[in-house]
Amino acid sequence: MEGNSDTTAEMFEPSQSETREGQWTFPAVPRKLSSEEERRLAADTQCIPEFKRNKLEVEARKNWDLFYKRNSTNFFKDRHWTTREFEELIAATEQGNPKLTSLLEVGCGVGNTVYPLKSANPGLFIHCCDFSPRAVQFVKEHPDYDATRVNAFQCDITSEELTNHVKPEVVDLVTMFFVLSAIHPDKMVQSLKNIYKVLGPDGLVLFRDYGLYDHAMLRFSKGHKISDHFYVRQDGTRAYYFTTEYLRDIFHQAGFDEVVNEYVYRETVNKKEGLSVPRVFVQSKFCKRIEKS
């Protein structure tokens, strides 16, 4: 299907109108394209002009703020799947450790990860940030917001020091779900270096984002390609589609070692449009590398 509408099939994960039909993981194998898909991708060679690319970068915060203004807190479902996919999110408070576990949620949106985790983990303190001031305000207006357990703040992780909001090396876990893909590839390594500074010595980054040849990538028509694997939606928000190799490389440059790094394939049904489409995500864990003196 061609086009680039702001439908749920192009954003983050299944929404209220979609259901997951199955899930398969293949550690290092990109999805195989059909001949028609290969033809369409091969024909889409022209990137948008430089002035437009620069404009999108300058207006990135405004475009995400407008997204949350339009959709409020109603666009995405709460992410109850996180504790199923990442056992660390439950194990951190189930081992009888009296130490208060600290987590940083990067790209928190309106709190779809924050509040399910807060409810499931009574001992968890959550720092959470987003590029959009409006999204952060929605987090703070949530009826379950509690400043003794949640520290919500606006932050541009590509340039701003996270240590202005979170003390160095105090965070045990970092969650990054469908956020790095919205950042320009040239700024990804620096963003990860900023995260490295607040993560403790034994800390982990838990990661999930778009994978190469996801259905959302294949929906883009000509005129939306910024660079290889990087596209702009009609609303000005952007999405990068990762290979496991590229993800491993940028995390390694930022000081992390790979623990798990694999593709997750899903068949997702969009009830509204009557479609069954292939979704591809990359799901990974990276640990903070401690340099030996």
PDB file of C-alpha atoms in Angstrom:
ATOM      1  CA  MET A   1       0.000   0.000   0.000  1.00  0.00           C
ATOM      2  CA  GLU A   2       1.498   3.317  -1.016  1.00  0.00           C
ATOM      3  CA  GLY A   3       1.123   6.640   0.719  1.00  0.00           C
ATOM      4  CA  ASN A   4       2.166   8.131   3.991  1.00  0.00           C
ATOM      5  CA  SER A   5      -0.806   8.907   6.170  1.00  0.00           C
ATOM      6  CA  ASP A   6      -0.487   9.288   9.924  1.00  0.00           C
ATOM      7  CA  THR A   7      -2.075   5.908  10.567  1.00  0.00           C
ATOM      8  CA  THR A   8      -1.323   3.678  13.487  1.00  0.00           C
ATOM      9  CA  ALA A   9       0.529   1.258  11.211  1.00  0.00           C
ATOM     10  CA  GLU A  10       3.238   3.892  10.844  1.00  0.00           C
ATOM     11  CA  MET A  11       3.617   4.793  14.507  1.00  0.00           C
ATOM     12  CA  PHE A  12       5.505   2.956  17.231  1.00  0.00           C
ATOM     13  CA  GLU A  13       3.444  -0.171  17.897  1.00  0.00           C
ATOM     14  CA  PRO A  14      -0.052  -1.659  17.577  1.00  0.00           C
ATOM     15  CA  SER A  15      -2.679   0.845  18.651  1.00  0.00           C
ATOM     16  CA  GLN A  16      -6.240   0.504  19.862  1.00  0.00           C
ATOM     17  CA  SER A  17      -7.379  -0.734  16.417  1.00  0.00           C
ATOM     18  CA  GLU A  18      -4.696  -3.410  16.037  1.00  0.00           C
ATOM     19  CA  THR A  19      -4.013  -6.805  17.552  1.00  0.00           C
ATOM     20  CA  ARG A  20      -0.884  -8.961  17.553  1.00  0.00           C
ATOM     21  CA  GLU A  21      -1.368 -12.267  15.788  1.00  0.00           C
ATOM     22  CA  GLY A  22       2.030 -13.838  16.351  1.00  0.00           C
ATOM     23  CA  GLN A  23       5.649 -13.143  17.248  1.00  0.00           C
ATOM     24  CA  TRP A  24       8.867 -14.737  16.091  1.00  0.00           C
ATOM     25  CA  THR A  25      12.465 -13.787  16.879  1.00  0.00           C
ATOM     26  CA  PHE A  26      15.371 -14.300  14.491  1.00  0.00           C
ATOM     27  CA  PRO A  27      18.644 -13.063  15.996  1.00  0.00           C
ATOM     28  CA  ALA A  28      20.406 -11.880  12.837  1.00  0.00           C
ATOM     29  CA  VAL A  29      18.171 -12.333   9.813  1.00  0.00           C
ATOM     30  CA  PRO A  30      16.480  -9.315   8.188  1.00  0.00           C
ATOM     31  CA  ARG A  31      13.024  -9.899   6.780  1.00  0.00           C
ATOM     32  CA  LYS A  32      13.020 -11.227   3.216  1.00  0.00           C
ATOM     33  CA  LEU A  33      11.248  -8.899   0.805  1.00  0.00           C
ATOM     34  CA  SER A  34       8.920  -9.885  -1.987  1.00  0.00           C
ATOM     35  CA  SER A  35       9.996  -9.026  -5.534  1.00  0.00           C
ATOM     36  CA  GLU A  36       7.442  -6.203  -5.603  1.00  0.00           C
ATOM     37  CA  GLU A  37       8.759  -4.768  -2.335  1.00  0.00           C
ATOM     38  CA  GLU A  38      12.311  -4.958  -3.646  1.00  0.00           C
ATOM     39  CA  ARG A  39      11.255  -3.149  -6.824  1.00  0.00           C
ATOM     40  CA  ARG A  40       9.560  -0.343  -4.936  1.00  0.00           C
ATOM     41  CA  LEU A  41      12.478   0.225  -2.578  1.00  0.00           C
ATOM     42  CA  ALA A  42      14.965   0.176  -5.436  1.00  0.00           C
ATOM     43  CA  ALA A  43      12.918   2.819  -7.277  1.00  0.00           C
ATOM     44  CA  ASP A  44      12.842   5.176  -4.277  1.00  0.00           C
ATOM     45  CA  THR A  45      16.331   6.626  -4.628  1.00  0.00           C
ATOM     46  CA  GLN A  46      15.779  10.377  -4.346  1.00  0.00           C
ATOM     47  CA  CYS A  47      16.084  11.997  -0.927  1.00  0.00           C
ATOM     48  CA  ILE A  48      14.259  15.161   0.053  1.00  0.00           C
ATOM     49  CA  PRO A  49      16.176  18.433  -0.511  1.00  0.00           C
ATOM     50  CA  GLU A  50      18.750  19.567   2.020  1.00  0.00           C
ATOM     51  CA  PHE A  51      16.799  22.682   3.023  1.00  0.00           C
ATOM     52  CA  LYS A  52      13.818  20.491   3.938  1.00  0.00           C
ATOM     53  CA  ARG A  53      16.023  18.067   5.884  1.00  0.00           C
ATOM     54  CA  ASN A  54      17.453  20.980   7.855  1.00  0.00           C
ATOM     55  CA  LYS A  55      13.973  22.405   8.466  1.00  0.00           C
ATOM     56  CA  LEU A  56      12.776  19.077   9.850  1.00  0.00           C
ATOM     57  CA  GLU A  57      15.721  18.979  12.252  1.00  0.00           C
ATOM     58  CA  VAL A  58      15.105  22.526  13.476  1.00  0.00           C
ATOM     59  CA  GLU A  59      11.376  21.888  13.914  1.00  0.00           C
ATOM     60  CA  ALA A  60      11.628  18.390  15.401  1.00  0.00           C
ATOM     61  CA  ARG A  61      10.488  19.436  18.877  1.00  0.00           C
ATOM     62  CA  LYS A  62       7.615  21.518  17.527  1.00  0.00           C
ATOM     63  CA  ASN A  63       6.393  18.638  15.355  1.00  0.00           C
ATOM     64  CA  TRP A  64       6.324  16.210  18.295  1.00  0.00           C
ATOM     65  CA  ASP A  65       4.620  18.786  20.484  1.00  0.00           C
ATOM     66  CA  LEU A  66       1.936  19.210  17.805  1.00  0.00           C
ATOM     67  CA  PHE A  67       1.565  15.428  17.629  1.00  0.00           C
ATOM     68  CA  TYR A  68       0.718  15.289  21.343  1.00  0.00           C
ATOM     69  CA  LYS A  69      -1.524  18.337  21.033  1.00  0.00           C
ATOM     70  CA  ARG A  70      -3.577  16.537  18.366  1.00  0.00           C
ATOM     71  CA  ASN A  71      -3.646  13.118  20.028  1.00  0.00           C
ATOM     72  CA  SER A  72      -3.516  13.982  23.730  1.00  0.00           C
ATOM     73  CA  THR A  73      -3.216  10.774  25.790  1.00  0.00           C
ATOM     74  CA  ASN A  74      -5.447   8.675  23.532  1.00  0.00           C
ATOM     75  CA  PHE A  75      -3.197   7.456  20.712  1.00  0.00           C
ATOM     76  CA  PHE A  76      -1.259   4.518  22.200  1.00  0.00           C
ATOM     77  CA  LYS A  77      -2.167   1.708  24.532  1.00  0.00           C
ATOM     78  CA  ASP A  78      -0.308   1.295  27.830  1.00  0.00           C
ATOM     79  CA  ARG A  79       2.716  -0.929  27.343  1.00  0.00           C
ATOM     80  CA  HIS A  80       1.895  -3.847  29.604  1.00  0.00           C
ATOM     81  CA  TRP A  81       4.111  -6.021  27.377  1.00  0.00           C
ATOM     82  CA  THR A  82       7.332  -4.557  28.749  1.00  0.00           C
ATOM     83  CA  THR A  83       7.575  -6.865  31.764  1.00  0.00           C
ATOM     84  CA  ARG A  84       6.887  -9.876  29.529  1.00  0.00           C
ATOM     85  CA  GLU A  85       9.647  -8.962  27.079  1.00  0.00           C
ATOM     86  CA  PHE A  86      12.201  -7.726  29.639  1.00  0.00           C
ATOM     87  CA  GLU A  87      12.288  -9.792  32.818  1.00  0.00           C
ATOM     88  CA  GLU A  88      14.693  -7.282  34.397  1.00  0.00           C
ATOM     89  CA  LEU A  89      11.766  -4.912  34.924  1.00  0.00           C
ATOM     90  CA  ILE A  90      10.145  -7.386  37.324  1.00  0.00           C
ATOM     91  CA  ALA A  91      13.233  -9.134  38.677  1.00  0.00           C
ATOM     92  CA  ALA A  92      14.670  -5.848  39.945  1.00  0.00           C
ATOM     93  CA  THR A  93      12.058  -5.734  42.709  1.00  0.00           C
ATOM     94  CA  GLU A  94      11.377  -9.437  43.192  1.00  0.00           C
ATOM     95  CA  GLN A  95      14.783 -10.448  44.537  1.00  0.00           C
ATOM     96  CA  GLY A  96      14.245  -9.028  48.016  1.00  0.00           C
ATOM     97  CA  ASN A  97      16.865  -6.349  47.505  1.00  0.00           C
ATOM     98  CA  PRO A  98      16.048  -3.462  49.870  1.00  0.00           C
ATOM     99  CA  LYS A  99      17.852  -0.982  47.622  1.00  0.00           C
ATOM    100  CA  LEU A 100      15.446   1.289  45.743  1.00  0.00           C
ATOM    101  CA  THR A 101      15.753   0.394  42.084  1.00  0.00           C
ATOM    102  CA  SER A 102      16.020   3.374  39.754  1.00  0.00           C
ATOM    103  CA  LEU A 103      14.947   3.438  36.119  1.00  0.00           C
ATOM    104  CA  LEU A 104      15.186   6.053  33.381  1.00  0.00           C
ATOM    105  CA  GLU A 105      12.540   5.977  30.658  1.00  0.00           C
ATOM    106  CA  VAL A 106      13.829   7.904  27.615  1.00  0.00           C
ATOM    107  CA  GLY A 107      11.103   9.181  25.314  1.00  0.00           C
ATOM    108  CA  CYS A 108       8.347   8.638  27.841  1.00  0.00           C
ATOM    109  CA  GLY A 109       5.559  10.194  25.775  1.00  0.00           C
ATOM    110  CA  VAL A 110       2.463  10.555  27.938  1.00  0.00           C
ATOM    111  CA  GLY A 111       3.481   7.778  30.346  1.00  0.00           C
ATOM    112  CA  ASN A 112       2.351   4.581  28.596  1.00  0.00           C
ATOM    113  CA  THR A 113       5.401   2.769  29.965  1.00  0.00           C
ATOM    114  CA  VAL A 114       5.872   4.750  33.164  1.00  0.00           C
ATOM    115  CA  TYR A 115       2.539   4.066  34.851  1.00  0.00           C
ATOM    116  CA  PRO A 116       2.250   0.313  34.143  1.00  0.00           C
ATOM    117  CA  LEU A 117       5.794  -0.082  35.544  1.00  0.00           C
ATOM    118  CA  LYS A 118       5.035   2.099  38.549  1.00  0.00           C
ATOM    119  CA  SER A 119       2.026  -0.084  39.331  1.00  0.00           C
ATOM    120  CA  ALA A 120       3.852  -3.388  38.765  1.00  0.00           C
ATOM    121  CA  ASN A 121       6.991  -2.439  40.706  1.00  0.00           C
ATOM    122  CA  PRO A 122       6.249  -0.873  44.107  1.00  0.00           C
ATOM    123  CA  GLY A 123       9.950  -0.351  44.836  1.00  0.00           C
ATOM    124  CA  LEU A 124      10.805   1.323  41.549  1.00  0.00           C
ATOM    125  CA  PHE A 125      11.728   5.010  41.246  1.00  0.00           C
ATOM    126  CA  ILE A 126      11.252   6.245  37.689  1.00  0.00           C
ATOM    127  CA  HIS A 127      13.012   9.137  36.018  1.00  0.00           C
ATOM    128  CA  CYS A 128      11.364   9.882  32.677  1.00  0.00           C
ATOM    129  CA  CYS A 129      11.944  12.441  29.960  1.00  0.00           C
ATOM    130  CA  ASP A 130      10.636  13.444  26.579  1.00  0.00           C
ATOM    131  CA  PHE A 131      11.573  15.890  23.835  1.00  0.00           C
ATOM    132  CA  SER A 132       8.037  17.318  23.902  1.00  0.00           C
ATOM    133  CA  PRO A 133       7.114  19.655  26.800  1.00  0.00           C
ATOM    134  CA  ARG A 134       3.461  18.870  26.185  1.00  0.00           C
ATOM    135  CA  ALA A 135       4.054  15.119  26.605  1.00  0.00           C
ATOM    136  CA  VAL A 136       5.858  15.697  29.908  1.00  0.00           C
ATOM    137  CA  GLN A 137       2.978  17.846  31.106  1.00  0.00           C
ATOM    138  CA  PHE A 138       0.562  15.000  30.350  1.00  0.00           C
ATOM    139  CA  VAL A 139       2.734  12.697  32.477  1.00  0.00           C
ATOM    140  CA  LYS A 140       2.577  15.134  35.384  1.00  0.00           C
ATOM    141  CA  GLU A 141      -1.199  15.558  35.028  1.00  0.00           C
ATOM    142  CA  HIS A 142      -1.820  11.794  35.244  1.00  0.00           C
ATOM    143  CA  PRO A 143      -3.832  10.896  38.373  1.00  0.00           C
ATOM    144  CA  ASP A 144      -1.109   8.435  39.446  1.00  0.00           C
ATOM    145  CA  TYR A 145       1.725  10.930  39.230  1.00  0.00           C
ATOM    146  CA  ASP A 146       3.669  10.939  42.504  1.00  0.00           C
ATOM    147  CA  ALA A 147       6.780  13.096  42.760  1.00  0.00           C
ATOM    148  CA  THR A 148       8.190  10.770  45.425  1.00  0.00           C
ATOM    149  CA  ARG A 149       8.322   7.984  42.840  1.00  0.00           C
ATOM    150  CA  VAL A 150       8.390   9.741  39.442  1.00  0.00           C
ATOM    151  CA  ASN A 151      10.724  12.479  38.206  1.00  0.00           C
ATOM    152  CA  ALA A 152       9.355  13.709  34.866  1.00  0.00           C
ATOM    153  CA  PHE A 153      11.289  16.325  32.903  1.00  0.00           C
ATOM    154  CA  GLN A 154      11.638  17.722  29.396  1.00  0.00           C
ATOM    155  CA  CYS A 155      15.014  17.006  27.789  1.00  0.00           C
ATOM    156  CA  ASP A 156      16.693  16.935  24.390  1.00  0.00           C
ATOM    157  CA  ILE A 157      18.977  13.940  24.864  1.00  0.00           C
ATOM    158  CA  THR A 158      20.858  14.724  21.635  1.00  0.00           C
ATOM    159  CA  SER A 159      22.466  17.810  23.170  1.00  0.00           C
ATOM    160  CA  GLU A 160      21.365  18.395  26.760  1.00  0.00           C
ATOM    161  CA  GLU A 161      23.163  16.768  29.644  1.00  0.00           C
ATOM    162  CA  LEU A 162      20.906  14.274  31.395  1.00  0.00           C
ATOM    163  CA  THR A 163      23.026  14.872  34.497  1.00  0.00           C
ATOM    164  CA  ASN A 164      21.232  18.226  34.826  1.00  0.00           C
ATOM    165  CA  HIS A 165      18.191  16.180  35.866  1.00  0.00           C
ATOM    166  CA  VAL A 166      19.559  12.814  37.055  1.00  0.00           C
ATOM    167  CA  LYS A 167      22.720  12.290  39.106  1.00  0.00           C
ATOM    168  CA  PRO A 168      25.582  10.465  37.375  1.00  0.00           C
ATOM    169  CA  GLU A 169      25.620   6.670  37.621  1.00  0.00           C
ATOM    170  CA  VAL A 170      22.492   6.339  39.772  1.00  0.00           C
ATOM    171  CA  VAL A 171      20.210   4.598  37.269  1.00  0.00           C
ATOM    172  CA  ASP A 172      20.040   0.789  37.268  1.00  0.00           C
ATOM    173  CA  LEU A 173      18.002   0.398  34.080  1.00  0.00           C
ATOM    174  CA  VAL A 174      17.263   2.549  31.038  1.00  0.00           C
ATOM    175  CA  THR A 175      14.297   1.845  28.780  1.00  0.00           C
ATOM    176  CA  MET A 176      14.295   3.129  25.202  1.00  0.00           C
ATOM    177  CA  PHE A 177      11.154   2.079  23.383  1.00  0.00           C
ATOM    178  CA  PHE A 178      10.532   3.586  19.938  1.00  0.00           C
ATOM    179  CA  VAL A 179      12.500   6.753  20.656  1.00  0.00           C
ATOM    180  CA  LEU A 180      15.957   6.484  19.052  1.00  0.00           C
ATOM    181  CA  SER A 181      14.307   6.054  15.642  1.00  0.00           C
ATOM    182  CA  ALA A 182      12.966   9.625  15.892  1.00  0.00           C
ATOM    183  CA  ILE A 183      16.488  11.061  16.256  1.00  0.00           C
ATOM    184  CA  HIS A 184      18.719  12.028  13.346  1.00  0.00           C
ATOM    185  CA  PRO A 185      21.333   9.278  12.799  1.00  0.00           C
ATOM    186  CA  ASP A 186      24.149  11.826  13.151  1.00  0.00           C
ATOM    187  CA  LYS A 187      23.024  12.471  16.744  1.00  0.00           C
ATOM    188  CA  MET A 188      22.354   8.917  17.900  1.00  0.00           C
ATOM    189  CA  VAL A 189      25.813   8.156  19.297  1.00  0.00           C
ATOM    190  CA  GLN A 190      25.917  11.391  21.310  1.00  0.00           C
ATOM    191  CA  SER A 191      22.455  10.627  22.684  1.00  0.00           C
ATOM    192  CA  LEU A 192      23.656   7.221  23.861  1.00  0.00           C
ATOM    193  CA  LYS A 193      26.778   8.770  25.395  1.00  0.00           C
ATOM    194  CA  ASN A 194      24.546  11.090  27.430  1.00  0.00           C
ATOM    195  CA  ILE A 195      22.587   8.065  28.656  1.00  0.00           C
ATOM    196  CA  TYR A 196      25.840   6.271  29.517  1.00  0.00           C
ATOM    197  CA  LYS A 197      26.680   8.986  32.073  1.00  0.00           C
ATOM    198  CA  VAL A 198      23.622   8.383  34.281  1.00  0.00           C
ATOM    199  CA  LEU A 199      23.697   4.576  34.093  1.00  0.00           C
ATOM    200  CA  GLY A 200      25.309   2.738  36.984  1.00  0.00           C
ATOM    201  CA  PRO A 201      28.297   0.355  36.611  1.00  0.00           C
ATOM    202  CA  ASP A 202      26.164  -2.764  36.187  1.00  0.00           C
ATOM    203  CA  GLY A 203      23.378  -0.972  34.334  1.00  0.00           C
ATOM    204  CA  LEU A 204      21.427  -2.171  31.324  1.00  0.00           C
ATOM    205  CA  VAL A 205      19.693  -0.412  28.452  1.00  0.00           C
ATOM    206  CA  LEU A 206      16.510  -2.215  27.396  1.00  0.00           C
ATOM    207  CA  PHE A 207      15.722  -1.309  23.792  1.00  0.00           C
ATOM    208  CA  ARG A 208      12.918  -1.824  21.296  1.00  0.00           C
ATOM    209  CA  ASP A 209      12.397   0.060  18.037  1.00  0.00           C
ATOM    210  CA  TYR A 210      11.638  -0.233  14.319  1.00  0.00           C
ATOM    211  CA  GLY A 211      13.534  -2.864  12.338  1.00  0.00           C
ATOM    212  CA  LEU A 212      14.594  -2.788   8.708  1.00  0.00           C
ATOM    213  CA  TYR A 213      11.758  -3.566   6.255  1.00  0.00           C
ATOM    214  CA  ASP A 214       9.014  -3.050   8.789  1.00  0.00           C
ATOM    215  CA  HIS A 215       5.645  -2.561   7.097  1.00  0.00           C
ATOM    216  CA  ALA A 216       5.655   1.094   8.144  1.00  0.00           C
ATOM    217  CA  MET A 217       8.891   1.641   6.185  1.00  0.00           C
ATOM    218  CA  LEU A 218       7.465   0.020   3.079  1.00  0.00           C
ATOM    219  CA  ARG A 219       4.367   2.252   3.163  1.00  0.00           C
ATOM    220  CA  PHE A 220       6.304   5.424   2.444  1.00  0.00           C
ATOM    221  CA  SER A 221       5.801   6.767  -1.057  1.00  0.00           C
ATOM    222  CA  LYS A 222       8.380   8.758  -2.972  1.00  0.00           C
ATOM    223  CA  GLY A 223       9.195  12.148  -1.505  1.00  0.00           C
ATOM    224  CA  HIS A 224       9.483  11.028   2.126  1.00  0.00           C
ATOM    225  CA  LYS A 225      12.998   9.590   2.175  1.00  0.00           C
ATOM    226  CA  ILE A 226      15.510  11.644   4.191  1.00  0.00           C
ATOM    227  CA  SER A 227      18.417   9.220   3.827  1.00  0.00           C
ATOM    228  CA  ASP A 228      18.928   5.451   3.829  1.00  0.00           C
ATOM    229  CA  HIS A 229      16.474   3.865   6.296  1.00  0.00           C
ATOM    230  CA  PHE A 230      15.324   7.327   7.484  1.00  0.00           C
ATOM    231  CA  TYR A 231      11.910   8.778   6.530  1.00  0.00           C
ATOM    232  CA  VAL A 232       9.572  11.652   7.354  1.00  0.00           C
ATOM    233  CA  ARG A 233       5.850  11.259   7.985  1.00  0.00           C
ATOM    234  CA  GLN A 234       3.214  13.728   6.825  1.00  0.00           C
ATOM    235  CA  ASP A 235       3.146  15.376  10.252  1.00  0.00           C
ATOM    236  CA  GLY A 236       6.881  16.097  10.173  1.00  0.00           C
ATOM    237  CA  THR A 237       7.900  13.415  12.685  1.00  0.00           C
ATOM    238  CA  ARG A 238      10.642  11.079  11.515  1.00  0.00           C
ATOM    239  CA  ALA A 239      11.468   7.378  11.751  1.00  0.00           C
ATOM    240  CA  TYR A 240      14.664   5.391  11.286  1.00  0.00           C
ATOM    241  CA  TYR A 241      14.555   1.635  10.616  1.00  0.00           C
ATOM    242  CA  PHE A 242      17.410  -0.254  12.286  1.00  0.00           C
ATOM    243  CA  THR A 243      19.532  -3.227  11.389  1.00  0.00           C
ATOM    244  CA  THR A 244      20.976  -5.146  14.307  1.00  0.00           C
ATOM    245  CA  GLU A 245      24.466  -4.455  12.942  1.00  0.00           C
ATOM    246  CA  TYR A 246      23.978  -0.697  12.893  1.00  0.00           C
ATOM    247  CA  LEU A 247      22.474  -0.715  16.365  1.00  0.00           C
ATOM    248  CA  ARG A 248      25.389  -2.747  17.732  1.00  0.00           C
ATOM    249  CA  ASP A 249      27.861  -0.317  16.171  1.00  0.00           C
ATOM    250  CA  ILE A 250      26.382   2.902  17.584  1.00  0.00           C
ATOM    251  CA  PHE A 251      25.965   1.424  21.071  1.00  0.00           C
ATOM    252  CA  HIS A 252      29.563   0.197  20.964  1.00  0.00           C
ATOM    253  CA  GLN A 253      30.769   3.675  19.979  1.00  0.00           C
ATOM    254  CA  ALA A 254      28.904   5.079  22.991  1.00  0.00           C
ATOM    255  CA  GLY A 255      30.562   2.676  25.454  1.00  0.00           C
ATOM    256  CA  PHE A 256      28.136  -0.247  25.602  1.00  0.00           C
ATOM    257  CA  ASP A 257      28.494  -3.981  25.011  1.00  0.00           C
ATOM    258  CA  GLU A 258      25.829  -6.132  23.398  1.00  0.00           C
ATOM    259  CA  VAL A 259      23.920  -8.623  25.549  1.00  0.00           C
ATOM    260  CA  VAL A 260      20.980  -9.437  23.259  1.00  0.00           C
ATOM    261  CA  ASN A 261      20.296  -7.930  19.837  1.00  0.00           C
ATOM    262  CA  GLU A 262      17.718  -9.524  17.555  1.00  0.00           C
ATOM    263  CA  TYR A 263      14.853  -8.962  15.156  1.00  0.00           C
ATOM    264  CA  VAL A 264      11.289  -9.548  16.296  1.00  0.00           C
ATOM    265  CA  TYR A 265       8.758 -10.345  13.581  1.00  0.00           C
ATOM    266  CA  ARG A 266       5.030  -9.924  14.069  1.00  0.00           C
ATOM    267  CA  GLU A 267       1.862 -10.275  12.062  1.00  0.00           C
ATOM    268  CA  THR A 268      -0.417  -7.438  13.089  1.00  0.00           C
ATOM    269  CA  VAL A 269      -4.081  -7.132  12.158  1.00  0.00           C
ATOM    270  CA  ASN A 270      -5.503  -3.654  11.652  1.00  0.00           C
ATOM    271  CA  LYS A 271      -9.199  -4.217  12.257  1.00  0.00           C
ATOM    272  CA  LYS A 272     -10.201  -0.793  10.972  1.00  0.00           C
ATOM    273  CA  GLU A 273      -8.507  -1.229   7.590  1.00  0.00           C
ATOM    274  CA  GLY A 274      -8.964  -4.991   7.357  1.00  0.00           C
ATOM    275  CA  LEU A 275      -5.231  -5.574   6.854  1.00  0.00           C
ATOM    276  CA  SER A 276      -2.761  -8.138   8.118  1.00  0.00           C
ATOM    277  CA  VAL A 277       0.718  -6.670   7.872  1.00  0.00           C
ATOM    278  CA  PRO A 278       4.265  -7.770   8.743  1.00  0.00           C
ATOM    279  CA  ARG A 279       5.881  -5.738  11.521  1.00  0.00           C
ATOM    280  CA  VAL A 280       9.606  -5.858  12.183  1.00  0.00           C
ATOM    281  CA  PHE A 281      11.189  -4.591  15.392  1.00  0.00           C
ATOM    282  CA  VAL A 282      14.669  -4.741  16.856  1.00  0.00           C
ATOM    283  CA  GLN A 283      14.753  -5.828  20.491  1.00  0.00           C
ATOM    284  CA  SER A 284      18.015  -5.554  22.382  1.00  0.00           C
ATOM    285  CA  LYS A 285      19.863  -5.252  25.677  1.00  0.00           C
ATOM    286  CA  PHE A 286      23.146  -3.403  26.085  1.00  0.00           C
ATOM    287  CA  CYS A 287      25.290  -3.209  29.199  1.00  0.00           C
ATOM    288  CA  LYS A 288      27.563  -0.382  30.258  1.00  0.00           C
ATOM    289  CA  ARG A 289      31.164  -1.194  29.437  1.00  0.00           C
ATOM    290  CA  ILE A 290      33.549  -0.515  32.322  1.00  0.00           C
ATOM    291  CA  GLU A 291      36.969   0.392  31.010  1.00  0.00           C
ATOM    292  CA  LYS A 292      39.778  -1.393  32.841  1.00  0.00           C
ATOM    293  CA  SER A 293      42.560   0.836  34.123  1.00  0.00           C
TER     294      SER A 293
END
